[in-house]
Coordinates of C-alpha atoms in Angstrom, one line a residue:
M350 CA 164.6 -204.0 14.8
T351 CA 161.3 -204.0 13.1
G352 CA 158.9 -201.0 12.6
N353 CA 156.4 -202.6 15.0
N354 CA 158.3 -202.3 18.3
A355 CA 157.7 -199.5 20.7
F356 CA 161.3 -198.8 21.5
T357 CA 162.3 -195.2 20.7
N358 CA 166.1 -195.5 21.3
P359 CA 168.4 -198.5 21.2
G360 CA 168.7 -199.9 24.7
D361 CA 165.3 -198.7 25.9
R362 CA 162.9 -201.2 27.3
E363 CA 159.3 -201.1 28.1
Y364 CA 159.2 -203.1 31.4
P365 CA 160.1 -202.1 34.9
I366 CA 163.6 -201.9 36.1
D367 CA 164.4 -204.8 38.4
E368 CA 166.7 -203.4 41.2
R369 CA 167.0 -206.1 43.8
D370 CA 166.8 -203.7 46.7
L371 CA 163.6 -202.1 45.6
S372 CA 160.0 -203.3 45.8
E373 CA 158.1 -204.0 42.6
E374 CA 156.2 -200.7 43.1
Q375 CA 159.4 -198.8 43.6
N376 CA 160.9 -200.3 40.5
E377 CA 157.8 -199.2 38.5
H378 CA 158.1 -195.7 39.8
L379 CA 161.8 -195.6 39.1
T380 CA 161.1 -196.8 35.5
S381 CA 158.4 -194.2 35.1
A382 CA 160.6 -191.4 36.4
L383 CA 163.6 -192.5 34.2
R384 CA 161.3 -192.5 31.1
A385 CA 160.1 -189.0 32.0
V386 CA 163.7 -187.7 32.3
R387 CA 164.7 -189.5 29.0
D388 CA 161.7 -188.0 27.1
N389 CA 161.9 -184.5 28.6
A390 CA 163.5 -182.2 26.1
D391 CA 164.3 -179.7 28.8
A392 CA 166.3 -182.2 30.9
P393 CA 170.1 -182.0 30.8
S394 CA 171.5 -184.3 28.1
E395 CA 173.8 -185.9 30.7
L396 CA 170.8 -186.8 32.9
Q397 CA 169.0 -188.2 29.8
D398 CA 172.0 -190.4 29.0
V399 CA 172.0 -191.8 32.6
A400 CA 168.3 -192.5 32.3
R401 CA 168.9 -194.3 28.9
K402 CA 171.7 -196.4 30.4
M403 CA 169.6 -197.4 33.4
L404 CA 166.6 -198.2 31.2
G405 CA 168.8 -200.2 28.9
G406 CA 170.2 -202.2 31.8
R407 CA 173.7 -200.9 31.3
L408 CA 173.8 -199.0 34.6
E409 CA 172.3 -200.0 37.9
L410 CA 170.9 -197.5 40.4
R411 CA 173.7 -198.3 42.9
D412 CA 176.3 -197.6 40.3
A413 CA 174.9 -194.3 39.1
L414 CA 177.2 -192.2 41.2
D415 CA 180.3 -194.3 40.3
D416 CA 179.6 -193.5 36.6
P417 CA 181.4 -190.2 35.8
S418 CA 178.5 -188.9 33.7
G419 CA 176.0 -190.0 36.2
F420 CA 177.8 -188.3 39.0
R421 CA 178.1 -185.1 37.1
A422 CA 174.4 -185.2 36.0
L423 CA 173.1 -185.9 39.5
T424 CA 175.2 -183.6 41.5
D425 CA 174.7 -180.7 39.0
G426 CA 171.0 -181.2 39.2
I427 CA 171.0 -181.3 43.0
S428 CA 173.1 -178.1 43.0
G429 CA 170.6 -176.4 40.7
M430 CA 167.7 -177.4 43.0
R431 CA 169.6 -176.2 46.0
E432 CA 170.2 -172.8 44.4
S433 CA 166.6 -172.5 43.3
W434 CA 165.4 -173.4 46.9
R435 CA 167.7 -170.8 48.4
S436 CA 166.5 -168.1 46.0
M437 CA 162.8 -168.7 47.0
S438 CA 161.0 -166.5 49.4
P439 CA 159.9 -168.1 52.7
Q440 CA 156.3 -167.9 51.4
D441 CA 157.2 -169.8 48.2
R442 CA 159.1 -172.4 50.1
Q443 CA 156.0 -172.9 52.3
A444 CA 153.8 -173.2 49.2
V445 CA 156.1 -175.9 47.9
R446 CA 156.0 -177.8 51.2
A447 CA 152.2 -177.6 51.3
K448 CA 152.0 -179.0 47.7
V449 CA 154.3 -181.9 48.6
E450 CA 152.2 -182.7 51.6
E451 CA 149.0 -182.5 49.5
K452 CA 150.5 -184.8 46.9
A453 CA 151.7 -187.3 49.6
E454 CA 148.2 -187.4 51.2
E455 CA 146.6 -187.9 47.8
A456 CA 149.0 -190.8 47.0
E457 CA 148.5 -192.3 50.4
A458 CA 144.7 -192.1 50.0
E459 CA 145.0 -193.8 46.6
G460 CA 147.3 -196.5 48.0
V461 CA 150.1 -195.3 45.7
G462 CA 153.7 -194.7 46.6
A463 CA 155.5 -194.5 49.9
T464 CA 154.1 -192.8 52.9
Y465 CA 156.6 -189.9 52.7
R466 CA 156.1 -187.1 55.1
P467 CA 158.2 -183.9 54.9
R468 CA 159.9 -183.1 58.2
E469 CA 158.3 -180.5 60.4
V470 CA 159.7 -177.0 60.2

């Protein structure tokens, strides 16, 4: 590799992932999210490794849970989020819901992302 390229790690790439079952926009969002995980020093190293594998084309989204490190990283992360949610007060949960709705409305107004709506409580 030369000193001119923008790759930070072997196997990284600087173009959107091309998952067949996702739209171009979804692939771009997935790529952006994976880069954010890869570059986040606070993210678990196992999750960063999964992001690197996916960005490097060595692991497809549909195979992430079949990969032992991917399974551990994703399920451990979900477990942590579940525990955080459970430990929140009802007021904090409602504040999170309101923030998600606000972000969804902003994205929809800008024509960005899916039209996700949290379920009614």
